[in-house]
XYZ file of C-alpha atoms in Angstrom:
504
model
C 77.907 21.421 -15.169
C 76.425 22.007 -18.619
C 75.693 18.818 -20.503
C 77.310 19.814 -23.828
C 79.691 18.056 -26.145
C 83.313 19.151 -25.635
C 83.924 19.001 -29.403
C 80.753 20.523 -30.956
C 79.701 22.610 -27.952
C 76.073 21.458 -28.538
C 73.724 19.382 -26.428
C 74.414 15.759 -27.426
C 71.646 13.376 -28.491
C 73.602 10.364 -27.148
C 76.036 11.619 -24.535
C 79.033 9.550 -23.362
C 81.852 10.249 -20.831
C 85.549 9.690 -21.445
C 87.214 7.984 -18.455
C 90.504 9.662 -19.315
C 89.354 13.280 -19.200
C 85.827 13.060 -17.697
C 84.493 15.199 -20.579
C 81.117 14.785 -22.285
C 81.016 13.940 -25.979
C 78.452 13.139 -28.678
C 78.893 9.388 -29.229
C 79.090 9.461 -33.038
C 81.629 12.250 -33.043
C 83.950 10.851 -30.357
C 83.844 7.411 -31.961
C 85.048 8.899 -35.295
C 87.804 10.814 -33.458
C 89.020 7.666 -31.626
C 89.047 5.655 -34.875
C 91.185 8.319 -36.538
C 93.452 9.282 -33.601
C 93.128 6.529 -30.946
C 93.338 8.990 -28.041
C 91.290 11.316 -25.843
C 90.901 14.716 -27.605
C 91.328 16.623 -24.342
C 94.212 14.837 -22.586
C 95.754 13.029 -25.559
C 95.895 9.772 -23.610
C 95.105 6.492 -25.320
C 91.364 5.792 -25.457
C 89.286 2.994 -26.938
C 85.585 3.039 -28.002
C 84.794 0.251 -25.528
C 85.949 2.448 -22.633
C 83.368 5.161 -23.258
C 80.687 5.402 -20.553
C 77.076 6.086 -21.662
C 75.185 8.792 -19.790
C 71.473 8.111 -19.130
C 69.470 11.294 -19.837
C 65.831 11.962 -20.764
C 65.152 12.513 -24.472
C 65.725 16.042 -25.643
C 62.866 17.956 -27.254
C 64.375 20.464 -29.598
C 62.354 23.606 -30.305
C 60.898 23.999 -33.739
C 62.753 26.394 -35.905
C 60.935 29.726 -36.240
C 58.880 29.827 -39.411
C 56.245 32.594 -38.936
C 58.835 35.290 -39.070
C 56.843 37.374 -41.570
C 53.182 38.333 -42.195
C 52.823 36.019 -45.269
C 54.245 33.098 -43.290
C 51.835 33.810 -40.395
C 48.850 34.021 -42.788
C 49.859 30.712 -44.408
C 50.071 29.049 -40.984
C 46.615 30.353 -40.029
C 45.197 29.197 -43.399
C 46.615 25.705 -42.867
C 45.077 25.517 -39.381
C 41.682 26.746 -40.728
C 41.740 24.118 -43.486
C 42.522 21.396 -40.915
C 39.687 22.614 -38.677
C 37.181 22.574 -41.581
C 38.229 19.052 -42.543
C 37.785 17.906 -38.927
C 34.334 19.595 -38.690
C 33.239 17.929 -41.943
C 34.293 14.524 -40.581
C 32.399 15.149 -37.341
C 29.247 16.089 -39.275
C 29.447 12.908 -41.296
C 29.812 10.838 -38.116
C 26.853 12.675 -36.490
C 24.626 12.005 -39.507
C 25.552 8.334 -39.437
C 24.784 8.136 -35.684
C 21.395 9.788 -36.234
C 20.496 7.294 -38.933
C 21.541 4.364 -36.732
C 19.538 5.748 -33.769
C 16.457 6.303 -35.941
C 16.699 2.741 -37.224
C 17.106 1.372 -33.683
C 14.072 3.345 -32.432
C 11.993 2.059 -35.343
C 13.029 -1.513 -34.554
C 12.172 -0.965 -30.859
C 8.738 0.416 -31.738
C 8.073 -2.495 -34.077
C 9.191 -4.958 -31.381
C 6.830 -3.343 -28.832
C 3.925 -3.679 -31.248
C 4.759 -7.329 -31.863
C 4.999 -8.011 -28.102
C 1.647 -6.304 -27.487
C 0.027 -8.346 -30.252
C 1.537 -11.585 -28.910
C 0.352 -10.771 -25.367
C -3.142 -10.197 -26.714
C -3.008 -13.480 -28.621
C -1.739 -15.317 -25.508
C -4.607 -13.889 -23.422
C -7.128 -14.867 -26.077
C -5.600 -18.343 -26.310
C -5.784 -18.819 -22.545
C -9.414 -17.776 -22.497
C -10.160 -20.095 -25.399
C -8.337 -22.937 -23.632
C -10.269 -22.288 -20.420
C -13.601 -22.404 -22.223
C -12.804 -25.092 -24.790
C -15.221 -28.021 -24.790
C -13.427 -31.367 -25.181
C -14.213 -32.956 -28.531
C -15.689 -36.462 -28.493
C -13.206 -39.208 -29.295
C -10.146 -36.970 -28.782
C -7.760 -37.875 -26.001
C -5.836 -35.024 -24.420
C -2.288 -36.277 -23.977
C -0.806 -33.236 -22.282
C 0.002 -33.603 -18.596
C -1.719 -30.312 -17.662
C -5.296 -30.912 -16.485
C -7.857 -29.209 -18.712
C -10.833 -27.349 -17.198
C -14.197 -29.012 -17.576
C -17.096 -26.978 -18.900
C -20.397 -26.764 -17.036
C -23.569 -27.623 -18.917
C -27.168 -26.458 -18.599
C -29.403 -28.421 -16.225
C -32.257 -30.170 -17.945
C -35.934 -29.482 -17.309
C -35.741 -25.948 -15.912
C -38.990 -24.232 -15.006
C -39.415 -20.682 -16.249
C -41.269 -19.472 -13.122
C -40.341 -19.624 -9.400
C -41.265 -22.999 -7.913
C -44.014 -23.439 -5.329
C -43.317 -23.733 -1.606
C -43.310 -27.239 -0.172
C -43.475 -26.082 3.468
C -41.380 -26.781 6.572
C -42.403 -30.246 7.726
C -42.044 -31.462 11.323
C -39.338 -33.848 10.137
C -37.262 -30.993 8.729
C -37.700 -28.884 11.874
C -36.638 -31.835 14.035
C -33.564 -32.332 11.843
C -32.623 -28.661 12.238
C -33.119 -28.834 16.013
C -31.020 -31.986 16.400
C -28.183 -30.468 14.393
C -28.303 -27.280 16.483
C -28.141 -29.323 19.704
C -25.101 -31.240 18.485
C -23.303 -28.068 17.393
C -24.039 -26.332 20.696
C -22.643 -29.258 22.660
C -19.512 -29.375 20.502
C -18.945 -25.682 21.001
C -19.296 -26.058 24.797
C -16.726 -28.872 24.769
C -14.271 -26.679 22.952
C -14.920 -23.911 25.462
C -12.724 -20.882 25.019
C -9.685 -22.827 23.876
C -8.305 -22.268 20.422
C -6.698 -24.933 18.194
C -2.986 -25.432 18.758
C -2.433 -25.228 15.002
C -3.999 -21.748 14.817
C -1.665 -19.160 13.317
C -0.439 -16.712 15.962
C -0.794 -12.939 16.025
C 2.881 -12.290 15.268
C 2.749 -14.602 12.284
C -0.357 -12.823 10.995
C 1.515 -9.523 11.241
C 4.224 -11.054 9.058
C 1.820 -12.139 6.312
C 2.688 -10.989 2.806
C 1.483 -11.740 -0.707
C 2.430 -15.279 -1.711
C 0.723 -15.431 -5.111
C -1.510 -13.456 -7.441
C -3.618 -15.205 -10.083
C -5.201 -13.008 -12.779
C -6.207 -15.739 -15.237
C -9.246 -17.312 -13.559
C -11.837 -15.207 -15.368
C -12.182 -13.483 -18.711
C -10.277 -10.264 -19.271
C -13.008 -8.904 -21.546
C -15.381 -8.429 -18.577
C -12.962 -7.955 -15.665
C -13.867 -8.447 -12.032
C -14.198 -11.269 -9.475
C -17.257 -10.762 -7.268
C -17.325 -13.671 -4.823
C -15.027 -16.141 -3.066
C -15.191 -19.247 -0.893
C -12.777 -21.953 0.270
C -13.578 -25.649 0.636
C -13.646 -26.796 4.266
C -12.825 -30.402 3.356
C -9.939 -29.475 1.033
C -8.453 -26.066 1.797
C -6.511 -26.084 -1.461
C -9.718 -25.649 -3.457
C -11.095 -22.158 -3.983
C -14.282 -21.141 -5.807
C -14.663 -17.685 -7.376
C -17.555 -16.005 -9.150
C -16.927 -13.463 -11.875
C -18.389 -10.692 -13.956
C -17.902 -12.976 -16.973
C -20.967 -15.081 -15.897
C -18.716 -17.997 -14.896
C -17.580 -19.591 -11.664
C -14.054 -21.032 -11.475
C -12.717 -23.738 -9.171
C -8.999 -23.264 -8.523
C -6.393 -25.429 -6.768
C -3.940 -23.133 -5.010
C -1.223 -25.784 -4.604
C -1.090 -26.900 -8.246
C -2.110 -23.402 -9.422
C -4.502 -25.011 -11.897
C -8.102 -24.193 -12.765
C -9.977 -27.401 -11.975
C -13.299 -26.426 -13.508
C -15.042 -23.573 -15.307
C -18.748 -23.564 -14.455
C -20.774 -22.000 -17.278
C -24.539 -21.610 -17.234
C -25.586 -18.360 -15.611
C -26.811 -15.685 -17.994
C -25.536 -12.845 -15.799
C -22.584 -12.319 -13.470
C -21.977 -14.751 -10.605
C -22.227 -12.673 -7.436
C -22.407 -15.365 -4.705
C -20.534 -18.675 -4.318
C -20.393 -21.398 -1.642
C -18.166 -24.494 -1.568
C -20.018 -27.446 -0.009
C -18.159 -28.422 3.196
C -18.549 -32.185 2.783
C -18.894 -32.934 -0.920
C -17.246 -31.710 -4.104
C -20.171 -29.432 -4.946
C -20.456 -25.676 -5.244
C -23.491 -23.416 -5.094
C -23.719 -20.180 -7.062
C -26.167 -17.275 -7.130
C -26.629 -14.631 -9.798
C -28.654 -11.531 -10.738
C -30.239 -13.785 -13.368
C -32.523 -14.800 -10.398
C -31.266 -18.411 -10.294
C -29.285 -20.548 -7.871
C -27.262 -23.423 -9.312
C -25.716 -26.475 -7.693
C -22.673 -27.819 -9.526
C -20.769 -31.081 -9.483
C -17.127 -29.994 -9.613
C -15.548 -33.203 -11.031
C -17.971 -33.182 -13.978
C -18.542 -29.403 -14.076
C -22.226 -30.106 -14.605
C -25.066 -28.014 -13.229
C -26.981 -30.762 -11.417
C -29.769 -28.576 -10.032
C -31.225 -25.170 -10.726
C -33.390 -23.336 -8.200
C -35.711 -20.515 -9.163
C -36.745 -19.262 -5.752
C -36.793 -15.571 -6.663
C -38.003 -13.341 -9.447
C -35.317 -10.676 -8.977
C -31.498 -10.818 -8.511
C -30.158 -13.182 -5.856
C -28.190 -11.059 -3.362
C -27.240 -13.509 -0.599
C -26.494 -17.204 -0.072
C -25.751 -19.173 3.097
C -25.540 -22.940 3.561
C -27.220 -24.449 6.629
C -24.900 -26.387 9.019
C -26.686 -29.616 7.996
C -25.241 -28.995 4.513
C -28.618 -29.952 3.039
C -30.386 -26.599 2.865
C -29.623 -23.214 1.360
C -30.779 -19.792 2.504
C -31.101 -17.125 -0.172
C -32.067 -13.460 -0.241
C -33.097 -11.301 -3.151
C -33.995 -7.827 -4.308
C -37.564 -9.170 -4.510
C -37.813 -8.473 -0.720
C -37.987 -12.193 0.173
C -35.724 -14.723 1.798
C -36.055 -18.376 0.797
C -35.093 -21.699 2.376
C -34.544 -24.567 -0.083
C -33.489 -28.215 -0.109
C -30.388 -28.625 -2.280
C -30.846 -32.410 -2.441
C -34.314 -32.346 -3.985
C -34.453 -28.794 -5.338
C -37.647 -28.064 -3.378
C -38.400 -24.579 -2.115
C -39.408 -25.194 1.502
C -40.427 -21.671 2.472
C -40.271 -18.124 1.154
C -40.910 -15.162 3.454
C -41.492 -11.488 2.679
C -39.329 -9.072 4.669
C -41.259 -7.255 7.388
C -40.142 -3.848 6.084
C -41.079 -4.671 2.503
C -37.609 -3.669 1.217
C -35.016 -5.466 -0.863
C -32.577 -7.774 0.945
C -28.846 -7.486 0.291
C -27.127 -10.340 2.144
C -27.725 -13.403 4.339
C -25.779 -15.509 6.833
C -26.694 -18.482 9.047
C -25.812 -18.505 12.730
C -23.329 -21.356 13.488
C -26.146 -23.358 15.169
C -28.453 -22.947 12.183
C -31.673 -22.054 14.044
C -31.393 -18.323 13.453
C -29.905 -16.275 10.651
C -29.242 -12.673 9.752
C -30.197 -10.620 6.719
C -29.225 -7.167 5.546
C -31.597 -4.759 3.877
C -31.378 -1.878 1.444
C -32.598 0.511 4.163
C -29.631 -0.082 6.532
C -31.303 -2.681 8.786
C -29.733 -5.895 10.060
C -32.434 -8.410 10.980
C -32.285 -11.639 12.936
C -34.798 -14.349 12.009
C -35.998 -17.534 13.703
C -35.876 -20.218 11.026
C -38.389 -22.595 12.641
C -40.946 -19.857 13.303
C -40.034 -17.971 10.099
C -40.304 -14.738 12.054
C -38.190 -11.634 12.639
C -36.975 -11.781 16.265
C -34.502 -8.851 16.456
C -33.367 -5.803 14.528
C -30.024 -4.003 14.654
C -30.280 -0.417 13.393
C -27.393 2.013 13.268
C -25.858 1.771 9.802
C -26.474 4.183 6.961
C -26.758 2.912 3.404
C -27.478 -0.642 2.205
C -25.972 -3.464 4.267
C -23.088 -4.961 2.274
C -21.916 -7.876 4.469
C -22.632 -9.741 7.705
C -20.759 -12.544 9.459
C -21.348 -14.550 12.649
C -18.401 -15.509 14.843
C -17.716 -19.203 15.445
C -18.786 -19.049 19.106
C -22.171 -17.688 18.034
C -21.980 -14.678 20.353
C -20.977 -11.957 17.930
C -22.217 -10.613 14.633
C -20.127 -8.323 12.422
C -21.954 -6.079 9.954
C -20.937 -3.531 7.334
C -22.694 -1.013 5.097
C -21.880 1.969 2.900
C -20.860 4.070 5.921
C -17.126 3.287 6.320
C -17.446 1.283 9.523
C -17.864 -2.258 10.836
C -20.220 -2.795 13.770
C -19.956 -5.671 16.240
C -23.148 -6.869 17.929
C -23.583 -9.009 21.060
C -26.348 -11.496 20.284
C -26.893 -12.225 23.980
C -27.541 -8.591 24.883
C -28.807 -7.573 21.435
C -26.713 -4.423 21.331
C -23.799 -2.873 19.507
C -20.722 -3.132 21.754
C -17.990 -2.070 19.297
C -17.709 -0.002 16.121
C -14.553 -0.191 14.014
C -14.441 3.209 12.352
C -12.553 3.232 9.079
C -11.236 6.178 7.079
C -13.756 8.406 5.292
C -14.701 6.904 1.961
C -13.460 3.439 2.957
C -15.774 0.775 1.530
C -16.459 -2.698 2.934
C -17.696 -5.446 0.609
C -17.092 -8.618 2.628
C -16.491 -9.810 6.200
C -15.200 -13.131 7.463
C -14.309 -14.629 10.853
C -11.787 -17.479 10.826
C -12.987 -20.939 11.895
C -11.872 -20.378 15.493
C -13.423 -16.917 15.808
C -10.031 -15.423 16.708
C -9.587 -13.155 13.705
C -11.862 -10.970 11.584
C -10.990 -10.100 7.981
C -12.440 -7.116 6.126
C -12.385 -6.665 2.339
C -13.168 -3.481 0.449
C -10.925 -0.562 -0.358
C -8.163 -2.733 1.129
C -7.794 -6.009 3.078
C -7.544 -5.823 6.878
C -7.187 -8.418 9.633
C -8.336 -7.679 13.207
C -7.774 -9.588 16.438
C -11.166 -10.323 18.000
C -12.045 -9.305 21.572
C -9.290 -6.667 21.571
C -10.380 -5.618 18.045
C -6.802 -4.669 17.304
C -5.699 -4.163 13.707
C -2.996 -6.726 12.900
C -2.346 -6.308 9.196
C -3.389 -4.239 6.171
C -2.893 -5.363 2.556
C -3.142 -2.846 -0.260
C -1.995 -5.080 -3.109
C -5.227 -4.979 -5.125
C -5.480 -2.228 -7.725
C -9.287 -2.129 -7.544
C -12.047 -2.786 -5.004
C -11.640 -6.061 -3.062
C -14.882 -8.057 -3.171
C -14.215 -11.199 -1.143
C -12.008 -12.510 1.657
C -11.691 -15.916 3.369
C -9.341 -17.592 5.844
C -7.696 -20.920 5.091
C -7.535 -23.734 7.619
C -6.335 -22.510 11.039
C -5.782 -19.072 9.458
C -2.624 -20.425 7.815
C -3.347 -18.300 4.770
C -5.786 -15.670 3.557
C -7.411 -15.388 0.121
C -8.975 -12.311 -1.446
C -10.593 -11.404 -4.758
C -11.021 -8.075 -6.449
C -12.447 -6.146 -9.355
C -8.875 -6.106 -10.693
C -9.533 -9.720 -11.832
C -7.031 -11.284 -9.444
C -7.175 -13.906 -6.717
C -4.447 -13.112 -4.175
C -3.094 -15.436 -1.494
C -1.384 -14.135 1.627
C 0.660 -16.095 4.138
C 3.966 -16.456 5.932
C 6.949 -18.320 4.525
């Protein structure tokens, strides 16, 4: 059925149905008809407005009346559309220009902000360095709760030439022998057992970087060259840097305890005294310094060599220091009195590169520039064994805790393990071509071996199995040490950072 009004015969805007006839009407028209006639226009029966029934239909969209019925009308329509398009394009261009100006302004502000941030970062770095090297003024109390680093001072009465040898007295030799006997007996009591607190292999494999500290040394001369950890307090770490300073750092509080200033060249070797709060440093400035950490004072200066100091090792008695130098000599000195006890020329008449005492203290090893590893008898001051096999200068040596093994490294991308009982090389850890090794370290139980150089690696001794590799440093790693019971590992690098690894 067509939905059209029965009166007008057009589609109604508001259709209604008459209940009398059932016809469709336009509401306004049928209402006028009912008012005038009072009946249904089809049947003539009585009908009231209230009786009409509204029909629900969707709204009607009526077609536009035809206008472009001639060429002029069509041209006018096209002209109107063109004008509207041009107005819209003009508005879009204005909006685009405004957006470009706003973007240009935002980029300028961003660039200015980046320059300000870079300047502030530079000022912060300079302020930190100034704070680290600031000497406390007399009569001024520092009220801040953050401990301020102390500044090391020059030792008084320094001789300009190497001191004379005092000689190895019978009393000193007896002291060395007694200490060696005690250490040997203690090692036999321990046997092959390892401490219960020692970190296990699986835990070592799960080690990851716990912290990275770049602010120990100056950024102007980047690079940390040496590292050691205090045996009596494993939270304290000593580092030596390219900036001619040594820094004592507490890993728990993450504070620099002391800045030790005095060397005139970089600090390439550091040792933390195992019993007292003292550190020992060596430098290419040919001197060895003993420092009191609480006061940051250089209490003793040793001039045992006339060329750069290349190796330092503390005797198990904790009273004597072994040093090697490019001057082709090794020296044995008393750190209590500052006396040079003996100084011996290397048998090959070549520069020495590193030194390390055997755990018993009666023998020690040295590395040479011509790839030799030499074992010396301290009491006899004589060369008792040589370990050839490396190529390039020896870079690091380390004795295992049980005294049976010696690990050595050179510029040949490998680490060699030597049996001191059979005096032969029983294992060679071959690294990738170009891999450098700058430091070696056994843990205190002799269970693990750490290697520092191009990266940081931990090996399980006896099986010589690689447990973990760290590649977090962005430059050459220069030092590595185990914490107590291998609970953590510390490393230093030319990227100016001290990194700590462990398991949480």
